Amino acid sequence: MRMHWIVVRIYSTWLVPARYHLEMGCMIHIMRHKSTKPFRLLHKLGCNGIPVLLALFLFGCDDSGADPAADLKLIQQAPAEDWQSECLPIGNGRLGAMPYGTVDAERIQFNEDTVWIGDEQDTGSYQAFGDLLIEFDASQQPVAFTDYQRELDIGNAIQTIEYQQNGIRYRREYFASHPANVLVFRLTADRPGAYSGTLSLKDAHKGTIGADGDEVFFSGTLSGKHSLSGKGGEPNNNIRLDYEARARVLHEGGSLTGGDGALHFENCDSLLILLDGGTDYVNQREQGWKGEHPHQRIMARLDQAVATSYDELRNRHIADYQSLFDRVRLHLGDSPEGAAAMSTRERLDAYRGMAMEKPKDWIGYEKKALNLAGGRADPGLEALIFQYARYLMIASSREGTLPANLQGIWNNSNNPPWRSDYHTDVNIQMNYWFTGPANLSDCFPPLAEWLWSVVPVKREPTREAFGARGWAHRAENGIFGGQTFKWYLGDAPWLLQNIWDHYAFTLDREYLETRAYPLIKEQCQFWEDVLIEWPNGKLVSPKSQSPEHGPMMEGNSYEQQLVYNLFTDYIKGSTLLDRDADYRAKIASMRECLLGPQIGSWGQLQEWAEDRDDPNDQHRHLSHLLAVHPLKQISPSTKPELAEAARVSLSARGDGGTGWSKAWKISMWARLYDGDRAHKLLREQIHGNFFSNLFSFHPPFQIDGNFGYAAGVCEMLLQSQTGVIHLLPALPAAWPSGEVKGLKARGAFEVDLAWTDGRLTGVRIQSLKGQPLSVQYGGHLIEALPTKAGRTYTFELHEGELSKL
Ligand code: FUC
């Protein structure tokens, strides 16, 4: 009977791989029966345990990837008409693509992460790269088509387009392979000879276009200046990157001929198009930011991809992708019947309780009154958007690439919004808040490497502006170290919060020694040089602006909180590495003198050293609340009075805002343990700031809203910033039952959780590096359990008390 229960459970919890179902299921079962030891259950099963253990082992081995029924698809029932709101993105970290053609004329807009115009003075701008155009002969006499469906399956990172035309079933299958490092497009049909037409490339700049044999290509030099740069004098833009893009076409059946810069295919059964491109950018100032021309690399990658069968390319792509994606499974509750099969547009409409007809309807919508009561609950959609952020991160940030910019990697303009750059006064930091908790630390190194590469450029202007060692940032940043807009002195220590946190999640000592520690130490020197001592002995930042808000003042909470955090991390790092003891002592004594957080006249956490906050001010930035999130100094557990003041301030700021601002408020409310308010923000972000391709918008499209949303979901389910692993700290009533597998906690722990009726029912924590483990659930705390690296620890909740099994 109970064996039967276990087997049923294996198949009923569809989201989680079999191994997990069984172990969690078994564990939950044990808990429900108030049995504390697994072997007691085995006795209850009426056997000596061996057959059951064998069954556990056998089922445990059946971990065969994503369940086909999983709710992991974005579905569209019409070709994309609008680039930012309707195209479904693919990417391999370096190359990105947005298919937005029609049935008769495919158009795949593509990017490469280094295609930039800018230099060491000017931020410049990320650029569009090109389009792959396929005109089918049918486009001369368009014929009606039926059964059209576009799908992006984020369970395997493959996009498909299917339709029926002239009695033929057509299928396009697209993916961006990280192992092969090329874009792959395959067109098939259920009848031979179905493909005739012309294939070409369009350069987004003014390069040379050509066709040769089975290839089309373009190449040139990125020169000139992008249009934003003209303000305030002529920019140099004197770094001119050479670029090239090349598509190789393989066909089955029919013929392929070249001419006039295009390839003509006739009566082909199928087409396989491999596309690669790049520039000569290297992230090294001492080489003038330019390395070898990309031509040889592109040819080598295409040669290798051509020598690999399509199935093999596809299998390797899926295996690589799932090695990252499958680490986290999330189930937040059951969706309405049939929701997972709906088009994403209709699904969003149902969630919102109102229909959006055209992309233009969305712009400005975030400002309109929201009718939250009108929509229907769809926890599967809320989980899908979380997993989609993980998909987008894997697609736009991998070891060796540049970090995800304001639009990840996807950009169709040479003058994109805010240069599609690296804004350092919240945006790029927000992009990377969730990589640690969402088990994607492997996607983080591009941020550290980018920072490492641009800091040397920033030292000289920093010395000139502030007479200080180290470096500071203006808000807009490019890939050659150039920067524009205002100086924000907290930006650098804010980036270093991400840099330290990557260490906190991974405990990667080499990274600490070679990247985190040197950067943090150099930043401490900047603050040693610029902090001002007030007559009362307090150390404050020099005059600066709280990001994009208010006057220039000394001692803004923005810098004060960030410098406190920087010094704290420095002290920890230098202690761990046993380095620079004298300097550590100096920094520790400076930290003691920093002006700390202040509670103002209406109970608010002050944004400025002066009590001048306006209770009616609903500015989108939350710079004075950083100590709540993403920093760690204010928590209701450790600093209840300051946490209450932060709550007053956050409430006053309201629940509106841009995509990223709402996303940040999810995390903020979660850190204040208000799960229902966090969920309200999450819902409002979905209502007001997601296009039908699930790109979040500011407006316009800005990927920090996607990544910040995922950070918020993590904060609702698990927190670890205070050194304690806090389970379900902000579980909303909207998610009464659910499961999550594979979230990470600081100290290198991997955590699986299950809950029912709002109560924790299962906890499994794997210690990856053998650190002591402190766990909290509600008011109950288990402190400093010794652990062994590689071991998994399970806990049970019995009459409200948490105990280790
Ligand atoms: C910051 C924000 C803006 C926008 C821009 C890209 O400056 O204040 O809202 O997100 O970055």
PDB file of C-alpha atoms in Angstrom, residues 541-694:
ATOM      1  CA  SER A 541      31.329  60.329   1.592  1.00  0.00           C
ATOM      2  CA  PRO A 542      32.110  63.519  -0.342  1.00  0.00           C
ATOM      3  CA  LYS A 543      29.332  65.410  -2.134  1.00  0.00           C
ATOM      4  CA  SER A 544      27.541  63.133  -4.512  1.00  0.00           C
ATOM      5  CA  GLN A 545      24.026  62.334  -5.683  1.00  0.00           C
ATOM      6  CA  SER A 546      21.917  59.462  -4.449  1.00  0.00           C
ATOM      7  CA  PRO A 547      21.402  57.739  -7.839  1.00  0.00           C
ATOM      8  CA  GLU A 548      19.346  59.904 -10.156  1.00  0.00           C
ATOM      9  CA  HIS A 549      17.610  61.515  -7.206  1.00  0.00           C
ATOM     10  CA  GLY A 550      17.981  64.649  -5.097  1.00  0.00           C
ATOM     11  CA  PRO A 551      20.788  67.150  -4.556  1.00  0.00           C
ATOM     12  CA  MET A 552      24.540  66.651  -4.285  1.00  0.00           C
ATOM     13  CA  MET A 553      25.245  66.071  -0.600  1.00  0.00           C
ATOM     14  CA  GLU A 554      27.804  64.614   1.755  1.00  0.00           C
ATOM     15  CA  GLY A 555      27.115  61.336   3.506  1.00  0.00           C
ATOM     16  CA  ASN A 556      24.254  59.935   1.417  1.00  0.00           C
ATOM     17  CA  SER A 557      22.941  56.633   2.734  1.00  0.00           C
ATOM     18  CA  TYR A 558      23.790  55.160  -0.673  1.00  0.00           C
ATOM     19  CA  GLU A 559      27.518  55.524  -0.199  1.00  0.00           C
ATOM     20  CA  GLN A 560      27.514  55.129   3.595  1.00  0.00           C
ATOM     21  CA  GLN A 561      25.811  51.720   3.438  1.00  0.00           C
ATOM     22  CA  LEU A 562      27.896  50.538   0.514  1.00  0.00           C
ATOM     23  CA  VAL A 563      31.186  51.579   2.105  1.00  0.00           C
ATOM     24  CA  TYR A 564      30.213  49.856   5.344  1.00  0.00           C
ATOM     25  CA  ASN A 565      29.516  46.710   3.363  1.00  0.00           C
ATOM     26  CA  LEU A 566      32.738  47.061   1.363  1.00  0.00           C
ATOM     27  CA  PHE A 567      34.815  47.394   4.531  1.00  0.00           C
ATOM     28  CA  THR A 568      33.001  44.430   6.093  1.00  0.00           C
ATOM     29  CA  ASP A 569      33.757  42.229   3.093  1.00  0.00           C
ATOM     30  CA  TYR A 570      37.341  43.458   2.982  1.00  0.00           C
ATOM     31  CA  ILE A 571      37.881  42.548   6.635  1.00  0.00           C
ATOM     32  CA  LYS A 572      36.453  39.081   6.009  1.00  0.00           C
ATOM     33  CA  GLY A 573      38.489  38.548   2.835  1.00  0.00           C
ATOM     34  CA  SER A 574      41.765  39.634   4.357  1.00  0.00           C
ATOM     35  CA  THR A 575      41.100  37.437   7.404  1.00  0.00           C
ATOM     36  CA  LEU A 576      40.314  34.415   5.224  1.00  0.00           C
ATOM     37  CA  LEU A 577      43.443  34.921   3.134  1.00  0.00           C
ATOM     38  CA  ASP A 578      45.476  35.910   6.195  1.00  0.00           C
ATOM     39  CA  ARG A 579      46.783  39.003   4.401  1.00  0.00           C
ATOM     40  CA  ASP A 580      47.378  42.674   5.168  1.00  0.00           C
ATOM     41  CA  ALA A 581      46.625  42.529   8.891  1.00  0.00           C
ATOM     42  CA  ASP A 582      47.668  46.157   9.491  1.00  0.00           C
ATOM     43  CA  TYR A 583      45.508  47.468   6.698  1.00  0.00           C
ATOM     44  CA  ARG A 584      42.625  45.329   7.921  1.00  0.00           C
ATOM     45  CA  ALA A 585      42.926  46.957  11.349  1.00  0.00           C
ATOM     46  CA  LYS A 586      42.902  50.390   9.739  1.00  0.00           C
ATOM     47  CA  ILE A 587      39.797  49.588   7.688  1.00  0.00           C
ATOM     48  CA  ALA A 588      38.099  48.115  10.767  1.00  0.00           C
ATOM     49  CA  SER A 589      38.689  51.317  12.711  1.00  0.00           C
ATOM     50  CA  MET A 590      37.423  53.446   9.812  1.00  0.00           C
ATOM     51  CA  ARG A 591      34.336  51.293   9.586  1.00  0.00           C
ATOM     52  CA  GLU A 592      33.553  52.086  13.207  1.00  0.00           C
ATOM     53  CA  CYS A 593      33.571  55.813  12.399  1.00  0.00           C
ATOM     54  CA  LEU A 594      31.284  55.699   9.360  1.00  0.00           C
ATOM     55  CA  LEU A 595      28.066  57.650   9.687  1.00  0.00           C
ATOM     56  CA  GLY A 596      25.479  54.919  10.099  1.00  0.00           C
ATOM     57  CA  PRO A 597      21.821  54.590   9.057  1.00  0.00           C
ATOM     58  CA  GLN A 598      19.529  57.196  10.574  1.00  0.00           C
ATOM     59  CA  ILE A 599      15.820  57.126  11.339  1.00  0.00           C
ATOM     60  CA  GLY A 600      14.079  60.375  10.393  1.00  0.00           C
ATOM     61  CA  SER A 601      11.118  62.417  11.558  1.00  0.00           C
ATOM     62  CA  TRP A 602       8.382  60.249  10.033  1.00  0.00           C
ATOM     63  CA  GLY A 603      10.022  56.983  11.063  1.00  0.00           C
ATOM     64  CA  GLN A 604      11.734  56.563   7.684  1.00  0.00           C
ATOM     65  CA  LEU A 605      15.233  55.335   6.936  1.00  0.00           C
ATOM     66  CA  GLN A 606      16.887  58.537   5.748  1.00  0.00           C
ATOM     67  CA  GLU A 607      18.150  58.743   2.196  1.00  0.00           C
ATOM     68  CA  TRP A 608      20.389  61.686   3.076  1.00  0.00           C
ATOM     69  CA  ALA A 609      22.451  62.627   6.109  1.00  0.00           C
ATOM     70  CA  GLU A 610      19.948  65.457   6.570  1.00  0.00           C
ATOM     71  CA  ASP A 611      16.371  64.538   7.491  1.00  0.00           C
ATOM     72  CA  ARG A 612      14.838  65.811   4.244  1.00  0.00           C
ATOM     73  CA  ASP A 613      12.947  62.797   2.804  1.00  0.00           C
ATOM     74  CA  ASP A 614       9.548  63.557   1.343  1.00  0.00           C
ATOM     75  CA  PRO A 615       6.899  60.976   2.328  1.00  0.00           C
ATOM     76  CA  ASN A 616       5.169  61.571  -1.031  1.00  0.00           C
ATOM     77  CA  ASP A 617       8.273  60.903  -3.102  1.00  0.00           C
ATOM     78  CA  GLN A 618       7.806  57.773  -5.205  1.00  0.00           C
ATOM     79  CA  HIS A 619      11.131  57.806  -7.036  1.00  0.00           C
ATOM     80  CA  ARG A 620      12.011  54.481  -8.656  1.00  0.00           C
ATOM     81  CA  HIS A 621      15.472  54.159  -7.102  1.00  0.00           C
ATOM     82  CA  LEU A 622      15.716  52.676  -3.610  1.00  0.00           C
ATOM     83  CA  SER A 623      19.348  53.551  -2.987  1.00  0.00           C
ATOM     84  CA  HIS A 624      18.918  54.281   0.731  1.00  0.00           C
ATOM     85  CA  LEU A 625      17.464  50.800   1.333  1.00  0.00           C
ATOM     86  CA  LEU A 626      20.433  48.904  -0.074  1.00  0.00           C
ATOM     87  CA  ALA A 627      21.348  47.659   3.395  1.00  0.00           C
ATOM     88  CA  VAL A 628      18.128  45.598   3.292  1.00  0.00           C
ATOM     89  CA  HIS A 629      18.795  44.257  -0.201  1.00  0.00           C
ATOM     90  CA  PRO A 630      21.147  43.375  -1.802  1.00  0.00           C
ATOM     91  CA  LEU A 631      23.413  44.187   1.161  1.00  0.00           C
ATOM     92  CA  LYS A 632      23.090  42.409   4.486  1.00  0.00           C
ATOM     93  CA  GLN A 633      23.327  44.939   7.295  1.00  0.00           C
ATOM     94  CA  ILE A 634      19.612  45.507   7.935  1.00  0.00           C
ATOM     95  CA  SER A 635      17.299  42.572   8.558  1.00  0.00           C
ATOM     96  CA  PRO A 636      14.285  42.185  10.859  1.00  0.00           C
ATOM     97  CA  SER A 637      16.231  39.336  12.506  1.00  0.00           C
ATOM     98  CA  THR A 638      19.291  41.398  13.335  1.00  0.00           C
ATOM     99  CA  LYS A 639      18.259  45.089  13.291  1.00  0.00           C
ATOM    100  CA  PRO A 640      14.506  45.222  13.881  1.00  0.00           C
ATOM    101  CA  GLU A 641      14.293  49.001  14.407  1.00  0.00           C
ATOM    102  CA  LEU A 642      16.169  49.846  11.246  1.00  0.00           C
ATOM    103  CA  ALA A 643      14.188  47.187   9.371  1.00  0.00           C
ATOM    104  CA  GLU A 644      10.985  48.867  10.521  1.00  0.00           C
ATOM    105  CA  ALA A 645      12.283  52.252   9.295  1.00  0.00           C
ATOM    106  CA  ALA A 646      13.138  50.638   5.961  1.00  0.00           C
ATOM    107  CA  ARG A 647       9.599  49.269   5.800  1.00  0.00           C
ATOM    108  CA  VAL A 648       8.199  52.774   6.369  1.00  0.00           C
ATOM    109  CA  SER A 649      10.398  54.159   3.565  1.00  0.00           C
ATOM    110  CA  LEU A 650       9.601  51.328   1.178  1.00  0.00           C
ATOM    111  CA  SER A 651       5.871  51.685   1.784  1.00  0.00           C
ATOM    112  CA  ALA A 652       6.094  55.410   1.092  1.00  0.00           C
ATOM    113  CA  ARG A 653       7.899  54.784  -2.201  1.00  0.00           C
ATOM    114  CA  GLY A 654       4.769  52.911  -3.342  1.00  0.00           C
ATOM    115  CA  ASP A 655       4.379  49.808  -5.454  1.00  0.00           C
ATOM    116  CA  GLY A 656       4.676  51.451  -8.875  1.00  0.00           C
ATOM    117  CA  GLY A 657       7.771  51.961 -10.959  1.00  0.00           C
ATOM    118  CA  THR A 658       9.697  50.711 -13.920  1.00  0.00           C
ATOM    119  CA  GLY A 659      10.191  46.982 -14.558  1.00  0.00           C
ATOM    120  CA  TRP A 660      13.448  46.862 -12.646  1.00  0.00           C
ATOM    121  CA  SER A 661      12.120  48.984  -9.790  1.00  0.00           C
ATOM    122  CA  LYS A 662       9.164  46.652  -9.176  1.00  0.00           C
ATOM    123  CA  ALA A 663      11.490  43.670  -9.432  1.00  0.00           C
ATOM    124  CA  TRP A 664      13.758  45.156  -6.782  1.00  0.00           C
ATOM    125  CA  LYS A 665      10.767  45.756  -4.489  1.00  0.00           C
ATOM    126  CA  ILE A 666       9.969  42.014  -4.634  1.00  0.00           C
ATOM    127  CA  SER A 667      13.372  41.318  -3.099  1.00  0.00           C
ATOM    128  CA  MET A 668      13.031  44.191  -0.626  1.00  0.00           C
ATOM    129  CA  TRP A 669       9.680  43.011   0.726  1.00  0.00           C
ATOM    130  CA  ALA A 670      10.978  39.454   0.862  1.00  0.00           C
ATOM    131  CA  ARG A 671      13.948  40.599   2.941  1.00  0.00           C
ATOM    132  CA  LEU A 672      11.441  42.307   5.259  1.00  0.00           C
ATOM    133  CA  TYR A 673       9.631  38.931   5.483  1.00  0.00           C
ATOM    134  CA  ASP A 674       6.432  40.222   3.906  1.00  0.00           C
ATOM    135  CA  GLY A 675       5.665  37.461   1.415  1.00  0.00           C
ATOM    136  CA  ASP A 676       2.225  38.749   0.470  1.00  0.00           C
ATOM    137  CA  ARG A 677       3.529  42.210  -0.345  1.00  0.00           C
ATOM    138  CA  ALA A 678       6.405  40.661  -2.314  1.00  0.00           C
ATOM    139  CA  HIS A 679       3.890  38.602  -4.264  1.00  0.00           C
ATOM    140  CA  LYS A 680       1.765  41.693  -4.897  1.00  0.00           C
ATOM    141  CA  LEU A 681       4.790  43.359  -6.489  1.00  0.00           C
ATOM    142  CA  LEU A 682       5.568  40.227  -8.461  1.00  0.00           C
ATOM    143  CA  ARG A 683       2.024  40.169  -9.767  1.00  0.00           C
ATOM    144  CA  GLU A 684       2.082  43.839 -10.584  1.00  0.00           C
ATOM    145  CA  GLN A 685       5.329  43.437 -12.453  1.00  0.00           C
ATOM    146  CA  ILE A 686       3.758  40.684 -14.545  1.00  0.00           C
ATOM    147  CA  HIS A 687       0.664  42.816 -15.042  1.00  0.00           C
ATOM    148  CA  GLY A 688       2.482  45.932 -16.069  1.00  0.00           C
ATOM    149  CA  ASN A 689       5.981  45.107 -17.244  1.00  0.00           C
ATOM    150  CA  PHE A 690       6.150  41.955 -19.363  1.00  0.00           C
ATOM    151  CA  PHE A 691       5.738  41.696 -23.112  1.00  0.00           C
ATOM    152  CA  SER A 692       4.198  38.599 -24.672  1.00  0.00           C
ATOM    153  CA  ASN A 693       7.699  37.196 -25.281  1.00  0.00           C
ATOM    154  CA  LEU A 694       8.178  37.567 -21.512  1.00  0.00           C
TER     155      LEU A 694
END
